[in-house]
XYZ file of C-alpha atoms in Angstrom:
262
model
C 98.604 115.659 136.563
C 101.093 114.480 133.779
C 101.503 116.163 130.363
C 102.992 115.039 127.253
C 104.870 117.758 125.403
C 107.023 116.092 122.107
C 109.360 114.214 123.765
C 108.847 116.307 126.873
C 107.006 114.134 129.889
C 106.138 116.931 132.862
C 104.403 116.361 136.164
C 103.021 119.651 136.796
C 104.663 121.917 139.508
C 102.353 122.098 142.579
C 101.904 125.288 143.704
C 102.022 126.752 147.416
C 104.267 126.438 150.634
C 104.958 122.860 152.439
C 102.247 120.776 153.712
C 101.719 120.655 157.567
C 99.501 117.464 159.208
C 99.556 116.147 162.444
C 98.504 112.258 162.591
C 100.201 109.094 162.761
C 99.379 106.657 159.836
C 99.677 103.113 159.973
C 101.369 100.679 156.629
C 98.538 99.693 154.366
C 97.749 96.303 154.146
C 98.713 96.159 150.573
C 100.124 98.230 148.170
C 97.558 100.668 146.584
C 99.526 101.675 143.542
C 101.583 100.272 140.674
C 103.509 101.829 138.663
C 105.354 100.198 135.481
C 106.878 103.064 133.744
C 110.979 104.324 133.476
C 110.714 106.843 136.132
C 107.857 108.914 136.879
C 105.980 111.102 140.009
C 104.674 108.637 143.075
C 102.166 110.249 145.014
C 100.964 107.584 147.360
C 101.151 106.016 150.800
C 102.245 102.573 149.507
C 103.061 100.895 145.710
C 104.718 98.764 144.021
C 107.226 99.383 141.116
C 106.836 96.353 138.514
C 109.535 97.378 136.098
C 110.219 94.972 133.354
C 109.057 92.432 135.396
C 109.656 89.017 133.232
C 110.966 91.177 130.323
C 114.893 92.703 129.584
C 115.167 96.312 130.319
C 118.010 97.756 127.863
C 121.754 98.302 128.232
C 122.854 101.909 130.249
C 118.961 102.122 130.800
C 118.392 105.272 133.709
C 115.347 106.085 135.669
C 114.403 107.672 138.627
C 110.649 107.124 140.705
C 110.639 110.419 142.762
C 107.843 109.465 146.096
C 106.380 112.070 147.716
C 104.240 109.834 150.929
C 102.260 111.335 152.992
C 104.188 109.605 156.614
C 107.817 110.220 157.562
C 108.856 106.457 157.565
C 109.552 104.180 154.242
C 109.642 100.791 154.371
C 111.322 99.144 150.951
C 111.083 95.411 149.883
C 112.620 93.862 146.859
C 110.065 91.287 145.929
C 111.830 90.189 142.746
C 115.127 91.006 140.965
C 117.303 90.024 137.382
C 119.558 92.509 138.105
C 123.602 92.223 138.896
C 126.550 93.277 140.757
C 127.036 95.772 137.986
C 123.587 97.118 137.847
C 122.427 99.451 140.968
C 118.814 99.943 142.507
C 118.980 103.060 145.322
C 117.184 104.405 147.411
C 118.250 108.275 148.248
C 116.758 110.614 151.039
C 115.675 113.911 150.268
C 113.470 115.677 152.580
C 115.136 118.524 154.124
C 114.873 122.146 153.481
C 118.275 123.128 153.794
C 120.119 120.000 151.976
C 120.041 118.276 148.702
C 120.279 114.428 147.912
C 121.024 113.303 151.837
C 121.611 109.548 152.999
C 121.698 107.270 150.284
C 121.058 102.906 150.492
C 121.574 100.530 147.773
C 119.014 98.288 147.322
C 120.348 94.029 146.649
C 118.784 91.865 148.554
C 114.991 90.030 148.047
C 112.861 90.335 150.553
C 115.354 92.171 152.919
C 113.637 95.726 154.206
C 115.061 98.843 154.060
C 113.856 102.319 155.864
C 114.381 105.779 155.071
C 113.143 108.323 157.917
C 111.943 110.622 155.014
C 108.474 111.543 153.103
C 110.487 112.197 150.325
C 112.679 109.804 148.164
C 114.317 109.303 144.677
C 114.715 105.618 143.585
C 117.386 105.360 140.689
C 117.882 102.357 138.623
C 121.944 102.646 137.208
C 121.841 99.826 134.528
C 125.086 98.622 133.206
C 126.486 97.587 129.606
C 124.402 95.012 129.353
C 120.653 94.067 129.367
C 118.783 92.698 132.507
C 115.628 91.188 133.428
C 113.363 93.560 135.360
C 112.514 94.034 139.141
C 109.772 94.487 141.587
C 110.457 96.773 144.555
C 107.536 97.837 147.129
C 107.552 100.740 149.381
C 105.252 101.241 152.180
C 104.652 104.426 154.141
C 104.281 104.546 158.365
C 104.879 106.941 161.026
C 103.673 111.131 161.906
C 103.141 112.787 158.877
C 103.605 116.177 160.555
C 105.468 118.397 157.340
C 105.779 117.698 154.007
C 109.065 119.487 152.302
C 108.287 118.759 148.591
C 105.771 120.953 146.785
C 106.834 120.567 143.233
C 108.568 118.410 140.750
C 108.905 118.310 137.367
C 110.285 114.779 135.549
C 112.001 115.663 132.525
C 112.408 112.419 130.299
C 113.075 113.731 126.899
C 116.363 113.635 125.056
C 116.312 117.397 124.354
C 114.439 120.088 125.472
C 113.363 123.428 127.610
C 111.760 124.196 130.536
C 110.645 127.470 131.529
C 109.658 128.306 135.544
C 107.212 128.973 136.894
C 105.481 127.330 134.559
C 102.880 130.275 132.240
C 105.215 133.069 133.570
C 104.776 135.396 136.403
C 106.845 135.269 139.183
C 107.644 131.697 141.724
C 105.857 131.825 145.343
C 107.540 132.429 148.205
C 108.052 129.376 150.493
C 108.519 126.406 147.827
C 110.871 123.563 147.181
C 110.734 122.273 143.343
C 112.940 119.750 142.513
C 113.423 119.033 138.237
C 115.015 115.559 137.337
C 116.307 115.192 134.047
C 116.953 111.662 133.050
C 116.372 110.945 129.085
C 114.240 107.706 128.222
C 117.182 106.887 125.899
C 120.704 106.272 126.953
C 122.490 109.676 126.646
C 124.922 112.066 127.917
C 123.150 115.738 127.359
C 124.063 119.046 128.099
C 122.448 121.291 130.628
C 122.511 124.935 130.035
C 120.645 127.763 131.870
C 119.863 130.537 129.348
C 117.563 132.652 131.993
C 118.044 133.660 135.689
C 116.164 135.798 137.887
C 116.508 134.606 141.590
C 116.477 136.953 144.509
C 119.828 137.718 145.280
C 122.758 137.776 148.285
C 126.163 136.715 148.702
C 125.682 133.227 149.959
C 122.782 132.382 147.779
C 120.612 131.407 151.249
C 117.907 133.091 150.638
C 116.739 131.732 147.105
C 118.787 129.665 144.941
C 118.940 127.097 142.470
C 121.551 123.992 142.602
C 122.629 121.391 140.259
C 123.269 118.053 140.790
C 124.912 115.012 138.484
C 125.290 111.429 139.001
C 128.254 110.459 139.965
C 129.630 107.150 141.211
C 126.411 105.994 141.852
C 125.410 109.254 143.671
C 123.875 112.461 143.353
C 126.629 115.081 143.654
C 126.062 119.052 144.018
C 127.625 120.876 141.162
C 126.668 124.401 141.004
C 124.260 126.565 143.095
C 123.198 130.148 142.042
C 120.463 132.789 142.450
C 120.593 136.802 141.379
C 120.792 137.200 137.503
C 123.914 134.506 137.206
C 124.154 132.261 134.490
C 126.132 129.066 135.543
C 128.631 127.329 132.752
C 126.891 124.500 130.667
C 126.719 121.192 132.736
C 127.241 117.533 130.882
C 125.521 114.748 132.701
C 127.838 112.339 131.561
C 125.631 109.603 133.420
C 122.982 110.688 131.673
C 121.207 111.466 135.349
C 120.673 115.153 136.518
C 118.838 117.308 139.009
C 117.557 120.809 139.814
C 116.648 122.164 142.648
C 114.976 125.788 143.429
C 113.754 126.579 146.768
C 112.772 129.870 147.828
C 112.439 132.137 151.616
C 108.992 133.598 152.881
C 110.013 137.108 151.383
C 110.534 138.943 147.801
C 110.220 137.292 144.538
C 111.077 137.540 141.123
C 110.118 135.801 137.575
C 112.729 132.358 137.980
C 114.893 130.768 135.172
C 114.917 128.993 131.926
C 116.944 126.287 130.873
C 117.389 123.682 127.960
C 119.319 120.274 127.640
C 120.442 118.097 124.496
């Protein structure tokens, strides 16, 4: 379910603890979804992302396709491409509970595959100073699709705004991992500041936290990670690329964060 909110674009938070199945599922034949939009939330077990295809997508243009499949194995093709040494298509792992962004592949080559061993994946398009033709890029999904790590995400495209969570107040569930991506649908550099936290607390932050991340040569570095009632110092995306990520144990509660970019 998507929701448009001003300049706000939100796929709604999914509520409850990971996703447990137990069969094997085979590629489709063909791809059963396209998507042609800057970014967005791919729920599916095979697509295709037609981006600009036969058009010019804009100078310093981000986006980032988060894919939540329902097998562990992704297959990746690049059917088509106008893009250049200077502009960067990749593909980065993200399915474990105890880790952020993990093993990361750049994506160059038509009709070469590449395979992540993950349900879970963010696909980034880094643009650089100048304006390139568009690409096509399918993903297929194979393998046991035995536990499924992501139950939330929120994209954030807007070039300012707020974010409350859980979303309509009340306190988060126990047992979740939410992920946030903030990435503008114009070219900027905005601010990220938390102005609320309430995340249960101890020393090492390993029970609940929340972590930041920025893009950094062409990469998805940790910056911060918090829980308790700490408010972490501002946080400028200077790549214009940023995520959040909140997970949270089996036990105790309590009513989760705010925060704001611009």
């Amino acid at each position: 379910m998507y929701l448009s909110v001003g300049f706000l674009f939100i796929a709604m938070l999914a509520r409850g603890a990971p996703e447990i199945f137990q069969n094997n599922r085979p590629e489709d034949p063909v791809p059963v979804e396209t998507v042609t939009t800057c970014g967005g939330y791919i729920v599916a077990s095979s697509g295709t992302i037609n981006f600009q295809v036969g058009g010019s997508i804009r100078a310093d243009m981000r986006c980032i396709w988060t894919l939540k499949a329902p097998a562990q194995n992704q297959r990746f093709v690049l059917v088509s491409s106008g893009l250049k040494e200077s502009d960067g298509l990749y593909l980065t792992d993200f399915g474990y509970a105890a880790a952020g962004p993990g093993a990361q592949t750049r994506v160059t080559t038509v009709g070469q595959n590449y395979t992540l061993p993950s349900k879970n994946v963010f696909i980034t398009l880094n643009v650089g100073h100048a304006p390139r033709m568009g690409f096509s890029l399918q993903f297929f999904s194979s393998g046991p699709d035995n536990y499924q790590m992501l139950t939330g995400l929120a994209a954030l495209t807007g070039v300012k705004g707020n974010y409350s969570y859980p979303v309509g107040g009340g306190q988060y569930n126990n047992s979740v991992i939410d992920w946030f991506t903030l990435c503008p649908s114009t070219p900027s550099q905005p601010t990220l500041r938390f102005t609320r936290v309430d995340v249960e607390y101890n020393a090492d932050c390993n029970f609940d936290s929340v972590r930041t991340y920025t893009w950094f040569n062409n990469q998805f570095s940790e910056v911060a990670r918090f829980c308790g009632t700490t408010i972490p110092p501002s946080l400028t995306l200077p790549e214009g690329l940023g995520l959040i990520r909140f997970n949270s144990d089996s036990t105790d509660t309590r009513t989760g964060f705010d925060f704001e970019w611009e």
